[in-house]
Short mmCIF file of C-alpha atoms (C1' of nucleotides) in Angstrom, two decimals:
data_model
loop_
_atom_site.label_atom_id
_atom_site.label_comp_id
_atom_site.label_asym_id
_atom_site.label_seq_id
_atom_site.Cartn_x
_atom_site.Cartn_y
_atom_site.Cartn_z
CA MET A 4 34.30 280.84 -7.65
CA ALA A 5 34.60 284.88 -6.70
CA ALA A 6 35.98 286.76 -9.52
CA ASP A 7 38.22 289.03 -8.32
CA PRO A 8 37.53 292.39 -6.34
CA ARG A 9 39.70 294.42 -8.98
CA THR A 10 37.87 292.69 -11.98
CA PRO A 11 35.34 295.96 -12.57
CA SER A 12 31.73 295.06 -11.88
CA ALA A 13 29.01 296.25 -10.24
CA TRP A 14 30.69 294.94 -6.77
CA ALA A 15 32.77 298.11 -7.11
CA ALA A 16 29.83 300.61 -6.64
CA ILE A 17 29.52 298.10 -3.41
CA TYR A 18 33.21 298.18 -2.20
CA ALA A 19 33.24 301.62 -2.24
CA GLN A 20 29.80 302.21 0.47
CA VAL A 21 31.59 299.74 2.34
CA GLN A 22 35.33 301.75 2.98
CA ARG A 23 32.77 305.89 3.00
CA ILE A 24 31.62 303.75 6.97
CA PRO A 25 33.52 306.21 8.92
CA TYR A 26 34.85 304.57 12.42
CA GLY A 27 32.85 303.06 15.04
CA ARG A 28 29.60 302.34 13.19
CA VAL A 29 27.92 299.89 11.33
CA ALA A 30 25.71 300.06 8.24
CA THR A 31 23.19 296.98 7.07
CA TYR A 32 23.89 295.84 3.98
CA GLY A 33 20.52 296.61 2.67
CA GLN A 34 21.88 300.68 3.55
CA ILE A 35 25.79 299.61 1.51
CA ALA A 36 23.74 297.37 -1.19
CA ALA A 37 20.55 301.15 -1.43
CA LEU A 38 24.61 303.60 -1.35
CA ALA A 39 25.18 301.90 -4.13
CA GLY A 40 22.15 302.34 -6.50
CA LYS A 41 20.67 299.00 -5.55
CA PRO A 42 17.68 298.62 -3.43
CA ARG A 43 17.72 295.11 -3.35
CA GLY A 44 21.13 294.01 -3.87
CA ALA A 45 21.68 293.18 -0.14
CA ARG A 46 23.08 289.47 -0.93
CA GLN A 47 25.92 291.29 -3.42
CA VAL A 48 26.87 292.71 -0.85
CA GLY A 49 27.50 290.61 0.55
CA TYR A 50 28.48 288.28 -2.24
CA ALA A 51 31.00 290.91 -2.92
CA LEU A 52 32.68 291.18 1.28
CA TYR A 53 32.59 287.08 0.32
CA ALA A 54 35.09 287.48 -2.06
CA LEU A 55 36.93 290.43 -1.26
CA PRO A 56 40.48 288.74 0.10
CA VAL A 57 41.93 289.80 3.37
CA ASP A 58 44.55 291.72 2.26
CA SER A 59 42.04 294.86 1.19
CA SER A 60 42.01 298.42 3.54
CA LEU A 61 38.19 297.62 3.75
CA PRO A 62 36.42 297.92 7.08
CA TRP A 63 34.66 294.67 6.19
CA HIS A 64 33.85 293.79 9.46
CA ARG A 65 31.55 296.92 10.04
CA VAL A 66 28.71 295.91 7.79
CA VAL A 67 26.50 294.12 10.08
CA ASN A 68 22.53 292.12 8.76
CA HIS A 69 20.19 294.30 9.46
CA ARG A 70 19.99 293.64 13.25
CA GLY A 71 22.99 294.62 13.42
CA ALA A 72 24.57 290.72 14.10
CA ILE A 73 27.23 289.88 12.04
CA SER A 74 26.40 287.47 9.50
CA GLN A 75 28.03 284.06 9.44
CA ARG A 76 29.84 282.39 7.07
CA ALA A 77 31.44 279.28 6.00
CA GLU A 78 34.62 280.17 7.93
CA SER A 79 33.24 280.69 11.74
CA ASP A 80 36.32 281.93 12.47
CA ALA A 81 35.63 284.80 10.79
CA ALA A 82 33.16 286.14 12.26
CA GLU A 83 33.92 285.94 15.04
CA GLU A 84 37.08 288.40 14.56
CA GLN A 85 34.90 290.21 12.70
CA GLN A 86 33.16 291.08 16.45
CA LEU A 87 36.16 291.52 17.93
CA LEU A 88 37.33 294.69 15.59
CA LEU A 89 33.94 296.36 16.41
CA GLU A 90 34.37 296.03 19.79
CA ALA A 91 37.49 297.59 19.61
CA GLU A 92 36.71 300.39 17.74
CA GLY A 93 34.34 301.06 20.61
CA LEU A 94 30.50 299.09 20.12
CA ASN A 95 28.98 297.47 22.96
CA ILE A 96 28.17 293.97 21.39
CA GLY A 97 25.04 292.70 22.70
CA ASP A 98 24.41 289.29 24.36
CA ASN A 99 23.10 288.04 21.23
CA GLY A 100 25.61 289.87 18.99
CA CYS A 101 23.77 292.47 18.37
CA VAL A 102 25.15 295.83 18.68
CA ASP A 103 23.31 298.45 18.55
CA LEU A 104 21.64 300.26 15.36
CA ARG A 105 19.61 302.69 17.54
CA ARG A 106 23.78 304.41 18.75
CA TYR A 107 25.88 302.92 15.90
CA ARG A 108 24.03 302.90 12.23
CA TRP A 109 26.30 304.80 10.11
CA THR A 110 23.29 307.69 8.50
CA PRO A 111 25.53 308.69 5.32
CA GLU A 112 25.82 312.50 5.27
CA PRO A 113 24.54 315.17 2.62
"C1'" DA B 8 22.05 280.78 -22.53
"C1'" DA B 9 19.32 278.28 -18.32
"C1'" DA B 10 20.32 276.62 -13.16
"C1'" DC B 11 22.39 276.69 -9.18
"C1'" DT B 12 24.53 279.21 -5.64
"C1'" DG B 13 24.38 282.75 -1.77
"C1'" DA B 14 28.06 287.82 4.36
"C1'" DC B 15 20.73 289.37 2.71
"C1'" DT B 16 15.13 292.06 3.44
"C1'" DA B 17 10.98 291.89 4.33
"C1'" DA B 18 6.42 289.58 5.53
"C1'" DT B 19 3.44 286.33 7.71
"C1'" DA B 20 2.86 283.05 11.56
"C1'" DC C 1 12.75 289.65 19.70
"C1'" DT C 2 12.70 284.09 16.88
"C1'" DA C 3 11.11 280.36 12.72
"C1'" DT C 4 9.55 280.01 8.35
"C1'" DT C 5 8.88 281.30 3.52
"C1'" DA C 6 9.77 283.72 -1.22
"C1'" DG C 7 11.64 287.25 -4.00
"C1'" DC C 8 15.42 289.23 -4.81
"C1'" DC C 9 20.55 290.71 -7.84
"C1'" DA C 10 25.22 289.53 -9.94
"C1'" DG C 11 28.63 285.63 -9.93
"C1'" DT C 12 30.03 281.46 -11.41
"C1'" DT C 13 29.09 276.57 -13.82
#
DNA sequence: AAACTGACTAATA
DNA sequence: CTATTAGCCAGTT
């Protein structure tokens, strides 16, 4: 099974980037991976969030795939909840469930 | 140590 | 935009 996120590992960097996403913004898995120093570790980002406990204070719902859509997990209701959280932050979700990355994509500031 | 798994992305059609 | 194929990294077994 998945290791606890409290366990020191490569995921630590990923969690740090996710926490950096400001309110009302979203970031792609690849973006988080790149910021964490793993330009090809997009899958690891998803895997890290998969192991993330519900009591985590990380804004995991601000992490979407490269199309701005919410990736569906084994438990389908999680994706639905994620969309609600994003809408609550003022994001407009398209009919296909994609956010407007042109507008909401987070760009880390220098 | 090797194989399997997976909230992904890029390339191609 | 979608569908399919291949490559990638780290964790689990």
